[in-house]
Coordinates of C-alpha atoms in Angstrom, one line a residue:
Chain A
X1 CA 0.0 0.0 0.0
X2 CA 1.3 3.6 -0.9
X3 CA 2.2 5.4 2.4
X4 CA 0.4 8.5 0.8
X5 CA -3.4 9.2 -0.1
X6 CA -4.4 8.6 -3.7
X7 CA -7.2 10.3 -5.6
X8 CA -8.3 11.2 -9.2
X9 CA -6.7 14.6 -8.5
X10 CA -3.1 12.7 -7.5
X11 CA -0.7 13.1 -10.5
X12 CA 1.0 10.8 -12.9
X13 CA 4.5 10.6 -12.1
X14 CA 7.2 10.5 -15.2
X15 CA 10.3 10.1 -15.4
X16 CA 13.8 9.8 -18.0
X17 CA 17.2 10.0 -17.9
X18 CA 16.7 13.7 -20.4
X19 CA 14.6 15.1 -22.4
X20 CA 13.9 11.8 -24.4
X21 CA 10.9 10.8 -22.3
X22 CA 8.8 14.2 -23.5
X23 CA 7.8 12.0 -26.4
X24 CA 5.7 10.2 -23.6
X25 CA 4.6 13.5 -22.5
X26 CA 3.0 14.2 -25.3
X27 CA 1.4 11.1 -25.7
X28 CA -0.2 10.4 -22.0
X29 CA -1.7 14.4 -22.7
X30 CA -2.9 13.5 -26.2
X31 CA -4.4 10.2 -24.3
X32 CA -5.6 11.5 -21.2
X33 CA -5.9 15.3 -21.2
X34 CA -7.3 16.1 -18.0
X35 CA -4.2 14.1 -16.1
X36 CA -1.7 16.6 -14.0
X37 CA 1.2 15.4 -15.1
X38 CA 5.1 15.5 -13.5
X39 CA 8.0 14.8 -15.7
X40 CA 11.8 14.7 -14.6
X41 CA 14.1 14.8 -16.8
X42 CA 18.1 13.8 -15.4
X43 CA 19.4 16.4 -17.9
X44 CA 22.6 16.9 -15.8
X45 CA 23.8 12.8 -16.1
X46 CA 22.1 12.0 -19.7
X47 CA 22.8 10.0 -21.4
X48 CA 22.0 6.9 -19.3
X49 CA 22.1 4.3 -22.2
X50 CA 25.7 4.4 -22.0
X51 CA 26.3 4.0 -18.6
X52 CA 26.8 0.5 -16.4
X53 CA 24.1 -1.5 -14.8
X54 CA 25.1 -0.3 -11.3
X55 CA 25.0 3.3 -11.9
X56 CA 21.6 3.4 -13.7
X57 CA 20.0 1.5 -10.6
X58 CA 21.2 4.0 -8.2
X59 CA 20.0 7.1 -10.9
X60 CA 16.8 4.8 -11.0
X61 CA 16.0 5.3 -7.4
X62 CA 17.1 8.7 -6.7
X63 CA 15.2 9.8 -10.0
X64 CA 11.8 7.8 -8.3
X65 CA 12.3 9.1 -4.7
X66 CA 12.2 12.4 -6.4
X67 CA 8.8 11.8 -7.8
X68 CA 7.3 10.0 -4.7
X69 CA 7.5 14.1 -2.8
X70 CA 5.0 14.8 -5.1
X71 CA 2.5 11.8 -4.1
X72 CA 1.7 10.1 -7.6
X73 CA -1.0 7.7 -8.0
X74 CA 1.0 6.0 -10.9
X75 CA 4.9 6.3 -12.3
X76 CA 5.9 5.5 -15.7
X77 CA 9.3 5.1 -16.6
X78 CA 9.4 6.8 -19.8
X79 CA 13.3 5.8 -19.9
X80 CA 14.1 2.5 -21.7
X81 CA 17.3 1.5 -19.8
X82 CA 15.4 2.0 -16.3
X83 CA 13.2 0.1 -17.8
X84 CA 15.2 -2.7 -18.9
X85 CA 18.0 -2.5 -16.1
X86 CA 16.0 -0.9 -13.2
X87 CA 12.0 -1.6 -12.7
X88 CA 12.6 -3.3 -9.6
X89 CA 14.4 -0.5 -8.2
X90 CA 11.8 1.7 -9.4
X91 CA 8.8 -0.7 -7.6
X92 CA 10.8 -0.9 -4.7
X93 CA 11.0 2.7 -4.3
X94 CA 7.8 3.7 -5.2
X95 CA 6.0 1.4 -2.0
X96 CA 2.7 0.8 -3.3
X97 CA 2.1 3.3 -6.0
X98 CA 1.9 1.4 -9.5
X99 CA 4.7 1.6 -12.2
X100 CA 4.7 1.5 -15.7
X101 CA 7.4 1.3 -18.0
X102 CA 8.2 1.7 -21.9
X103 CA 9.7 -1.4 -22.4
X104 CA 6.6 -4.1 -21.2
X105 CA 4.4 -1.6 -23.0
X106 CA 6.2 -1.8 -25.9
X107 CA 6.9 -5.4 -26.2
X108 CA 2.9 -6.6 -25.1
X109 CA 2.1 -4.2 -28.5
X110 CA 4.5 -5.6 -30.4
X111 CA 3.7 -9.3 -29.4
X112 CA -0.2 -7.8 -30.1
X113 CA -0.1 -6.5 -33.3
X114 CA 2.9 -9.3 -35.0
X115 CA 1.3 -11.5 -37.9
X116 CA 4.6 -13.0 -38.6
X117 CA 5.6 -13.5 -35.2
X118 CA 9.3 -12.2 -36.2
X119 CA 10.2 -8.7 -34.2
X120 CA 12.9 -6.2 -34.7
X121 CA 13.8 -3.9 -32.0
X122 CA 15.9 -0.7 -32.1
X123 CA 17.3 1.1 -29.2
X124 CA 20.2 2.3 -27.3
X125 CA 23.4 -0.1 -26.3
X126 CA 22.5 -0.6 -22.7
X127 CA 18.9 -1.2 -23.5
X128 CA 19.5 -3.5 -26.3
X129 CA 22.7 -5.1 -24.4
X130 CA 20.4 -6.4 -21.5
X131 CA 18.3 -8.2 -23.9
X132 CA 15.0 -7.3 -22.1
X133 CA 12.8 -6.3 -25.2
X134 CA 13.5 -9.9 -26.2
X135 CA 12.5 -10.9 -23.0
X136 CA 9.8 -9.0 -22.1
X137 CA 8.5 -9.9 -25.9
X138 CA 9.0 -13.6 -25.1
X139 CA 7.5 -13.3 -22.0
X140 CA 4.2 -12.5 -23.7
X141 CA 4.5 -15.6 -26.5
X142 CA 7.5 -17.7 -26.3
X143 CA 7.1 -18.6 -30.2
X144 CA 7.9 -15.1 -31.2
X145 CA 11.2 -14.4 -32.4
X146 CA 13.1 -11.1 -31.7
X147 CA 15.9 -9.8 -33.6
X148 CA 17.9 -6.6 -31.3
X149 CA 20.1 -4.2 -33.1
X150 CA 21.7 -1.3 -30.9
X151 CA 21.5 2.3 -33.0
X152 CA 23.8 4.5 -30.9
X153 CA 23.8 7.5 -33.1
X154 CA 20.3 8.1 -33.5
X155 CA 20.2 9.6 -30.6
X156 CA 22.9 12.2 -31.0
X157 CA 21.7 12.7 -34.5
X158 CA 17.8 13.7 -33.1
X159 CA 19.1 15.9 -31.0
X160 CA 21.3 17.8 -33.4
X161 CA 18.2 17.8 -35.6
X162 CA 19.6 15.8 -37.8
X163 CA 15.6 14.7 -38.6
X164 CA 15.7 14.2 -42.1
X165 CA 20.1 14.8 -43.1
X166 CA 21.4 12.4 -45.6
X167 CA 23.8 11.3 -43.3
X168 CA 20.9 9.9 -40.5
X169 CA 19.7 8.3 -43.7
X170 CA 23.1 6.3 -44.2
X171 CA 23.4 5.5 -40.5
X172 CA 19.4 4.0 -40.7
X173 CA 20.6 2.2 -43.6
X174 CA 23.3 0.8 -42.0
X175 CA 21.3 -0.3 -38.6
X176 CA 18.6 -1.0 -40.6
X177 CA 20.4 -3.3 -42.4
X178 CA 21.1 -5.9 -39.4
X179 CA 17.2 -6.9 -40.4
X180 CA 17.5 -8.1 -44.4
X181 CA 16.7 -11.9 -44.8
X182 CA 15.2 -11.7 -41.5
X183 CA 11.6 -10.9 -42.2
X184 CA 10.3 -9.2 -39.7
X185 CA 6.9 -7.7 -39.9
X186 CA 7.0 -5.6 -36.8
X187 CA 10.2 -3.1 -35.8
X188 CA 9.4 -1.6 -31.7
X189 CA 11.5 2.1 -31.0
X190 CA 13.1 1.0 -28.3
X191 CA 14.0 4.6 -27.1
X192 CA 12.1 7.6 -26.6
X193 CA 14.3 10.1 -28.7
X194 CA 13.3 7.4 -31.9
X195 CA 9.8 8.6 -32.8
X196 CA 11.7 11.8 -33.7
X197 CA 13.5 9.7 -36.9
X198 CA 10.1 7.8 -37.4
X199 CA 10.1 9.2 -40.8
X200 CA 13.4 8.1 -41.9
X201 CA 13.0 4.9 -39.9
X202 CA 9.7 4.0 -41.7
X203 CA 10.8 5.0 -45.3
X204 CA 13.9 2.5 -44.6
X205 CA 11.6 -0.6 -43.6
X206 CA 9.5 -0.3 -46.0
X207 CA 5.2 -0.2 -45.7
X208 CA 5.0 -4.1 -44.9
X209 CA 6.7 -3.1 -41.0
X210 CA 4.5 -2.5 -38.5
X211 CA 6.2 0.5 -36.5
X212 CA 5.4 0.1 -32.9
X213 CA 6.3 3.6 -30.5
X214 CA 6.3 2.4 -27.2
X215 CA 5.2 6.1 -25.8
X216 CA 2.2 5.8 -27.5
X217 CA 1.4 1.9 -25.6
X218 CA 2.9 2.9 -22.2
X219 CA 0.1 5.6 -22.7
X220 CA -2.6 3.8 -23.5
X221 CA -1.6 1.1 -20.9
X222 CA -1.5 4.0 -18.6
X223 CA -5.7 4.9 -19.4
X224 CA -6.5 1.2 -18.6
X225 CA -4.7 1.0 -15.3
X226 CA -6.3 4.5 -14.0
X227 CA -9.6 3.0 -15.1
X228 CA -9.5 -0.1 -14.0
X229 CA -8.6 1.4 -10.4
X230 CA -11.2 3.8 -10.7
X231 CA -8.6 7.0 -10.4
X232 CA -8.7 8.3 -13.6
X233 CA -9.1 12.1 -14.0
X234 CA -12.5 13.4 -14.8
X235 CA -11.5 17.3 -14.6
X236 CA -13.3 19.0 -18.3
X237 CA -10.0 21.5 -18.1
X238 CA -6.7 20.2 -19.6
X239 CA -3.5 20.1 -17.5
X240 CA -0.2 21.8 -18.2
X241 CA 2.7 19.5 -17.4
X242 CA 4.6 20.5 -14.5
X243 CA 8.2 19.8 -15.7
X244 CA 11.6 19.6 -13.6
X245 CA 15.1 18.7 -14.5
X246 CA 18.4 18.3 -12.9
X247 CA 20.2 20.7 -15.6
X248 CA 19.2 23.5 -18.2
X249 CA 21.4 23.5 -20.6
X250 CA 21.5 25.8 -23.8
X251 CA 20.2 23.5 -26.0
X252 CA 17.0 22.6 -23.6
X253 CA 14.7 25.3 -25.0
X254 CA 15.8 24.4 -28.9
X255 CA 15.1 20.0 -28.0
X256 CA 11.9 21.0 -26.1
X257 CA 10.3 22.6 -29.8
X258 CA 11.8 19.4 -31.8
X259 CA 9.9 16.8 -29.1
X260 CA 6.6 18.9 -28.3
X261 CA 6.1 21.3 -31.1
X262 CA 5.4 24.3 -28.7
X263 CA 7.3 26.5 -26.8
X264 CA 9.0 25.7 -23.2
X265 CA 6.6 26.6 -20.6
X266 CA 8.5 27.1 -17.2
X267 CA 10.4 24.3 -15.5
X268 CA 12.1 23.8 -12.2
X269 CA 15.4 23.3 -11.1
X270 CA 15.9 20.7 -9.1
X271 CA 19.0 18.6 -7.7
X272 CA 19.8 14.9 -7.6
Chain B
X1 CA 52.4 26.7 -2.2
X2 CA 51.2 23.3 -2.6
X3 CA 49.8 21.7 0.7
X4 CA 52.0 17.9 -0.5
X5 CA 55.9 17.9 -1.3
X6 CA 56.3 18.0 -4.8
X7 CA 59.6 15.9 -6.5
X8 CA 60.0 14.5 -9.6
X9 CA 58.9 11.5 -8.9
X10 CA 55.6 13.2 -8.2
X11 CA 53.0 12.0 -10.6
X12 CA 51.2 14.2 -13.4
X13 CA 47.4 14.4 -12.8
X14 CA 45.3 14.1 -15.7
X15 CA 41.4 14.7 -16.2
X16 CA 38.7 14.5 -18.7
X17 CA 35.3 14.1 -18.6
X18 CA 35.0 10.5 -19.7
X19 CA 38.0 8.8 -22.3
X20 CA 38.8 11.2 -24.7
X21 CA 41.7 12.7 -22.3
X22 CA 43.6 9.5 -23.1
X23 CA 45.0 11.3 -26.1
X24 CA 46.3 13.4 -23.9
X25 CA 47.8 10.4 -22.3
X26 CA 49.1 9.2 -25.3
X27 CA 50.7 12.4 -26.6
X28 CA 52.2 13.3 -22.8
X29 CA 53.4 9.3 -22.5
X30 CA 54.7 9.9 -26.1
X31 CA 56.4 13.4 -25.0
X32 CA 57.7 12.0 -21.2
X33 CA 58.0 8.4 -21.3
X34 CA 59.5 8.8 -17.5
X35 CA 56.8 10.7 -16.0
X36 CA 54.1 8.9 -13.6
X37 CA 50.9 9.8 -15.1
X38 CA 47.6 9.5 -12.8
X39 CA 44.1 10.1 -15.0
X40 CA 40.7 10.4 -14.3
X41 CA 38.0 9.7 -16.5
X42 CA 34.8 11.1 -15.1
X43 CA 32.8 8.0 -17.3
X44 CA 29.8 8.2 -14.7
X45 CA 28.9 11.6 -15.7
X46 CA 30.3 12.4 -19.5
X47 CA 29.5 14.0 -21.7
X48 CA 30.2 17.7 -20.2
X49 CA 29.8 19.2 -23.1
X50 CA 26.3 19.3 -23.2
X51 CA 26.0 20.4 -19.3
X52 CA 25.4 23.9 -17.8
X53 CA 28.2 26.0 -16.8
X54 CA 27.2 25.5 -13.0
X55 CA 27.4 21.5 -13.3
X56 CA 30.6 21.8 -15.3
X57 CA 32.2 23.7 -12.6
X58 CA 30.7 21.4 -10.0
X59 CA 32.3 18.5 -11.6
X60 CA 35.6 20.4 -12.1
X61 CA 36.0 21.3 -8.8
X62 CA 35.2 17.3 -7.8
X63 CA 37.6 16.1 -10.6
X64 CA 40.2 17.8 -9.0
X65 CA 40.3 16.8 -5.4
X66 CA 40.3 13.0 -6.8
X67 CA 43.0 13.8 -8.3
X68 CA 44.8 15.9 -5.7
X69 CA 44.7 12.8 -2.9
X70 CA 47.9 11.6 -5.4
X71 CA 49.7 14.9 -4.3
X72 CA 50.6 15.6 -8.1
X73 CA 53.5 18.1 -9.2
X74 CA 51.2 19.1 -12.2
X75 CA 47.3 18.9 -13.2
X76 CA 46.7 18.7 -17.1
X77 CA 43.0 19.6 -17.9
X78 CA 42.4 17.6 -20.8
X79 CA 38.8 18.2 -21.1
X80 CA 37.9 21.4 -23.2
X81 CA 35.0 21.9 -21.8
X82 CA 36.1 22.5 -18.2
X83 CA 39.4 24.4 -19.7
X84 CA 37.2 26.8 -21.6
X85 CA 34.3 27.1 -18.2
X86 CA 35.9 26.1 -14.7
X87 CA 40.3 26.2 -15.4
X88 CA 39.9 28.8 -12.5
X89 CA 37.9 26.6 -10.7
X90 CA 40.7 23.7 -10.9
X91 CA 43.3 26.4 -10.1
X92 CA 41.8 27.1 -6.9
X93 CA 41.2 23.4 -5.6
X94 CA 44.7 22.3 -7.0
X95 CA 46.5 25.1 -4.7
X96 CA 50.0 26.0 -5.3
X97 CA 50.0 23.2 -8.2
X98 CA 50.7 24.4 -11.0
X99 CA 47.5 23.4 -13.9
X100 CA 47.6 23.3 -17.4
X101 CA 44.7 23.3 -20.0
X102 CA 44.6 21.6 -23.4
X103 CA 42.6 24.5 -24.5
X104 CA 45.0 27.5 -23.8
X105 CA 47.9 25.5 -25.1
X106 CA 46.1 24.8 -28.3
X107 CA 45.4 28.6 -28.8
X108 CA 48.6 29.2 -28.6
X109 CA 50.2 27.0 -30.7
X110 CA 47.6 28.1 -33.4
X111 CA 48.4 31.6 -32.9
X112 CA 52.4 30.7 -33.3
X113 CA 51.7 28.3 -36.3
X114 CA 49.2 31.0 -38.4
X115 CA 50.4 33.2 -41.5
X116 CA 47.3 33.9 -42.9
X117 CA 45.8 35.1 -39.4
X118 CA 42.6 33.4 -39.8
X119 CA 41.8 30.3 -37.5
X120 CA 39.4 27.9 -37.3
X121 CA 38.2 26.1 -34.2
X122 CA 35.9 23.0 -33.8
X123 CA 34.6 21.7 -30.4
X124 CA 31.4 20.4 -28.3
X125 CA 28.7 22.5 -28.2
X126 CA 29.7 24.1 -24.8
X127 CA 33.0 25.1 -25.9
X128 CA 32.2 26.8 -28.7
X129 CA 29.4 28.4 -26.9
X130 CA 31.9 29.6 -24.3
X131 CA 34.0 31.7 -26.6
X132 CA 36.9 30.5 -24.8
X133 CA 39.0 29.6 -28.1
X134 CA 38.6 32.8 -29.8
X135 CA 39.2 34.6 -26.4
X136 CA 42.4 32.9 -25.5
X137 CA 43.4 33.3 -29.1
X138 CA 42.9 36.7 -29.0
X139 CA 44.9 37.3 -26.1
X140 CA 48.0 35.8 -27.9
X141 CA 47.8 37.9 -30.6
X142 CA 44.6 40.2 -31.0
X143 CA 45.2 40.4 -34.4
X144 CA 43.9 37.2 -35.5
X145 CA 40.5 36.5 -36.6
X146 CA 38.9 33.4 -35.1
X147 CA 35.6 31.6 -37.2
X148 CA 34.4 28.7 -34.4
X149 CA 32.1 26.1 -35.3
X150 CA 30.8 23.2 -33.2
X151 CA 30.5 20.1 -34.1
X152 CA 28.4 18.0 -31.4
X153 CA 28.0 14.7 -33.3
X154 CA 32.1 14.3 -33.8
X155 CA 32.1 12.6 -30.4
X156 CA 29.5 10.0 -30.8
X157 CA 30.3 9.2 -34.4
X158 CA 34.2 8.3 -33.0
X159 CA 32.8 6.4 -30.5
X160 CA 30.8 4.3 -32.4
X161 CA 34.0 3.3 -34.7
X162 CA 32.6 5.4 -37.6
X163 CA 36.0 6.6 -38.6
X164 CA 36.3 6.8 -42.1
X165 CA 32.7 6.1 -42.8
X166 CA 30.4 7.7 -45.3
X167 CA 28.1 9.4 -43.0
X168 CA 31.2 10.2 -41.1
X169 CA 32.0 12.3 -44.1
X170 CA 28.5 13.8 -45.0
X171 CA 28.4 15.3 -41.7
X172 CA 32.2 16.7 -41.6
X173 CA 32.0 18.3 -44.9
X174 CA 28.6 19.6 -43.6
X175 CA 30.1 21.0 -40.5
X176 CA 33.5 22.1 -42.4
X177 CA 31.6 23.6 -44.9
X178 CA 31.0 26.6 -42.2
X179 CA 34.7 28.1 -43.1
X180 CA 34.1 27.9 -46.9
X181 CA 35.2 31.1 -48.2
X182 CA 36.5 32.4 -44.5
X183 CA 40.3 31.5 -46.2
X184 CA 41.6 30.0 -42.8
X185 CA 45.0 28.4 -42.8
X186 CA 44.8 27.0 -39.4
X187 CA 42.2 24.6 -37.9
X188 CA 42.2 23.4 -34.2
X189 CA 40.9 20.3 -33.0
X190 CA 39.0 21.7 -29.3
X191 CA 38.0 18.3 -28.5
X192 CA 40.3 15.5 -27.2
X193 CA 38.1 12.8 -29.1
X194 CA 38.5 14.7 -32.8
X195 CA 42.1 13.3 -33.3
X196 CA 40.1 10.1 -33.5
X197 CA 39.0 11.1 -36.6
X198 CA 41.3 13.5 -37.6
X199 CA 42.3 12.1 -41.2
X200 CA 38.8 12.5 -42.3
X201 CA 38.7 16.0 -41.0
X202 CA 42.1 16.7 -42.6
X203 CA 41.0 15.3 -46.2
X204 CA 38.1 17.7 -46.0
X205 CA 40.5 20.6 -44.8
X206 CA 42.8 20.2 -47.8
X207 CA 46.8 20.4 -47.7
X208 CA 46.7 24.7 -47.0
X209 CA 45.1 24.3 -44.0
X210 CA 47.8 23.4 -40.7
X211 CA 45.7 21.1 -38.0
X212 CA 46.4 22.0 -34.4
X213 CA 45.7 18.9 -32.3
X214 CA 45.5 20.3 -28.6
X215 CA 47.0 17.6 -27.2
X216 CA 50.0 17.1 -28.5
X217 CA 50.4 21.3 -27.8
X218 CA 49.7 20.5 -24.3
X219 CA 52.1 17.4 -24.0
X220 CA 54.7 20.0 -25.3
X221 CA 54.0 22.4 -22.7
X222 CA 54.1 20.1 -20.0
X223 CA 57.4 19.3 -20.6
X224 CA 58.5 22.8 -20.6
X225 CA 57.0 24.1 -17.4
X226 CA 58.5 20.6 -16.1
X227 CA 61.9 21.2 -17.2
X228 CA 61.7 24.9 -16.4
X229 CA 60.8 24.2 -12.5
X230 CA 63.5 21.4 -12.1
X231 CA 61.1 18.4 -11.6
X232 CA 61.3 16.4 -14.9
X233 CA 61.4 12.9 -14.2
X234 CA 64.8 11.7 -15.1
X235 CA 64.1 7.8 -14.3
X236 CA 65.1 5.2 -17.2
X237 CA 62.5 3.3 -17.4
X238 CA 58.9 3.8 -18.6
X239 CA 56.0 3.9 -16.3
X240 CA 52.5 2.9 -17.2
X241 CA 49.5 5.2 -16.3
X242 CA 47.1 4.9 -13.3
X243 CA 44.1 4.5 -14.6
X244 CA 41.1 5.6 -12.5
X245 CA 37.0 6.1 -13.9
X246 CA 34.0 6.6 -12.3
X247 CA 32.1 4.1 -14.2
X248 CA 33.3 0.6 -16.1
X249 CA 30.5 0.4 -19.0
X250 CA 31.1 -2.5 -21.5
X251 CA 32.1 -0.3 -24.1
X252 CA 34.9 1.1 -22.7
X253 CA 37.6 -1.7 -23.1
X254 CA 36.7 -1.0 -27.3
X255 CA 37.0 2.6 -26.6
X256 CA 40.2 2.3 -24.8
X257 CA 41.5 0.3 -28.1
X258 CA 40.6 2.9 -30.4
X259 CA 42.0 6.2 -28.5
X260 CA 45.5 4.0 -26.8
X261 CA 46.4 1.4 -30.0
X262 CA 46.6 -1.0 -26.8
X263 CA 44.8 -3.3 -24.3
X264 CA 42.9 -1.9 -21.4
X265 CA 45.0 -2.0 -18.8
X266 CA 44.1 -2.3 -14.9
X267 CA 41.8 0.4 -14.4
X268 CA 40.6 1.4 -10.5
X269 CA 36.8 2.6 -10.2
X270 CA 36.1 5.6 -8.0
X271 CA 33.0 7.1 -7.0
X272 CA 32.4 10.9 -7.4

C-alpha cells in the first residue's frame, strides 16, 4: 500500500534520464488530457544508455524518490534503460504506487499486433545489451522471435536535428540493415528520442513493418490501469505539465520545440 | 604553495570528462615516457559538453580533489569543456600546483603556427558556446580573426568506430563547410576525441590548412614548465599510467582500443 493518499486529482509521475521521455509526454496528454502530469528529466547525467548497470540503478531510485515528494498515483518510466536495467528499483521505491514502464508496453504491443511472429527492436546499447525487449517480448508468446540491433547515433543525431540529413539516412541504412533476410513484420522504437526519426526509420523498412512507438502503448496502458482502479481524471479543463530537471542546458529550450512542437513553458530546477 | 611535497617522482594528474583525455595520455606518455601519469575519466557523468556552466564547474571542482589525494607536481586539464568554463575553478582546488589546459595550449600553438591570421576552431557545443577559443586566441595575438564552429555529433560518431565512414564524411563536410570562403589556414581540434577522426577531418580541410591537435600542444608544454621548475622525471625506465574512472561500462575496453592502440589496462573505479 502507498504510504500516501491517492485520488483522481493525484498526478502521474514520469520520469527519463533527459529530455527523451517528453515524447511520452505528449502522448499520456494526447491520451488523457485532464491528467496533471510530473515529468523529470536527469538532464545533468544523460545520457544513461551508456552508462553500467550499477550506476543506472542508483539514478533509477534517486530519479523515483524524487517523484514519490510529489504523491503520484501511478509512475511511468518513460526511460528504456530503467526500464530494462531498473524496474525493480523503481517498484521498490515507489512502495505501493503502480509503475509502468516503456519497455513491457512496448513489447505486449509488439507481441499484439505481429502477424509473422518475427520482431525487430531498435534502441540504445544498454537497452539492447540487457536483452529485455527480447525478454519481455518472449514473456508475452514464447514462439515469437526477436531480432535486437543497438542504433547508438540516433540519438545524437535527433538531438542535433539531424531529422531528415542524408547522413541519418546512411546511419538508418546501415542499422537497418542488421534486419535483411530476416523478415520481420513488426520493428518496436526501443527509445524515446526514436519517434523523432520515425520518418526516416519507416521510409527504410518499407510499408510491410509495423512500426510500434512504445510512448504511445505505455500511454494507452496508462488509461486502462487509472480505469481499472477507478482514479482516472475526470477534470473537463486540460492540465499543463509541471516539468523539472536536474540541468538547463543551452540547448533545452531548442530540443523541447523538436519533441513537443510548442514553446517551453517554465520548469524547475531541481537537484539529484 | 602546494599543501603535498612536490619531487620528480611526483605524478602528473590528468582529467577529462570521460576517455577522450587518453589522447592526452598518449601524446604526454609519447612526449615523457619517465613521468608517472595518474588520470581520471569522469565515465559516470560524460559527456560535459552538453552540461550547464554551474554543473561543469561542479564537476571540475570534484575532478580535481580526486586527483589531488595523489599529491601531483602538475594537473593537465584535458577536457575542453572545463578548460574553456571552470580552469579557475581547478586552479583554486589544485592550490599551489601548477595546472595546465589543453585549451590555452592549443590557442597558442595556433596563434604561433598561423600566417594567414585566420583560425578555425571546432569543439562540443559548450565550448564553442563559451567563446573560450577565440578569447584565449585573441589574447595571444589580438590580431587574428577566429571563425568557431561546433561540431556535437564528432564525439559520438568516433565512439561508435565510424571513422572513415560515409556518413562520417556527410556530416564533416557539412560542419567544415562553415569556413568555406572564410580563407583559414589553421584549424584546431577543441575536442580531445576529434584526433580520432582526424584524417577525415584533414581530407576535408585540404593540404593549405595546418591542423592543431590540442593535445599534443599540451604534452609539449608540459614538458617545458617541467623542465623549467627542475622536476622532470629523469628515471630510465617507462612507467605505465594509473588508470582511475567513475564508471566501467562495457564499451569502454573498445573505446580504450581505439584512442591508446593498446589493451585496457588495470583500471581502478572511483565514485564521485
Amino acid at each position: 500500500m502507498p504510504q500516501h493518499k491517492i485520488s483522481p486529482d493525484s498526478p502521474i509521475g514520469i520520469f527519463d534520464s533527459g529530455i527523451g521521455g517528453l515524447t511520452v509526454v505528449k502522448a499520456v496528454q494526447a491520451a488523457l488530457p485532464a491528467e496533471r502530469l510530473i515529468y523529470f528529466g536527469d538532464t545533468a547525467r544523460v545520457p544513461y544508455g551508456t552508462k553500467s548497470q550499477v550506476t543506472i540503478r542508483k539514478y533509477a531510485r534517486e530519479d523515483t524518490e524524487l517523484l514519490m515528494k510529489h504523491q503520484p498515483k501511478l509512475i511511468i518510466v518513460a526511460c528504456n534503460t530503467v526500464s530494462a536495467l531498473a524496474l525493480d528499483v523503481v517498484e521498490q521505491t515507489a512502495g505501493g504506487v503502480p509503475v509502468i514502464g516503456v519497455l513491457r508496453a512496448g513489447a505486449e504491443l509488439a507481441a499484439e499486433r505481429t502477424r509473422s511472429g518475427r520482431i525487430g527492436v531498435i534502441g540504445t546499447q544498454a537497452t539492447i545489451g540487457s536483452n529485455a525487449y527480447s525478454c519481455a517480448i518472449r514473456e508475452e508468446n514464447d514462439a515469437l522471435e526477436v531480432f535486437p540491433k543497438a542504433c547508438p547515433l540516433f540519438v545524437p543525431l535527433a538531438e542535433e536535428g539531424f531529422i531528415d540529413h542524408p547522413a541519418t539516412r546512411l546511419v538508418a541504412e546501415e542499422y537497418l540493415s542488421a534486419f535483411a533476410g530476416k523478415q520481420i513484420d513488426t520493428l518496436v522504437l526501443g527509445c524515446t528520442h526514436y519517434p523523432i526519426l520515425r520518418k526516416i526509420i519507416e521510409s527504410i523498412a518499407g510499408p510491410e513493418i509495423t512500426i510500434i512507438d512504445s510512448a504511445e502503448a505505455v500511454a494507452s496502458k496508462a488509461g486502462e490501469l487509472l480505469a481499472a482502479r477507478n482514479i482516472l481524471n475526470q477534470r473537463a479543463e486540460k492540465a499543463l505539465p509541471h516539468l523539472m530537471v536536474s540541468d538547463l542546458p543551452q540547448k533545452f529550450r531548442e530540443l523541447y520545440r523538436l519533441f513537443m512542437g510548442t514553446e517551453l513553458p517554465d520548469v524547475e530546477l531541481v537537484g539529484v
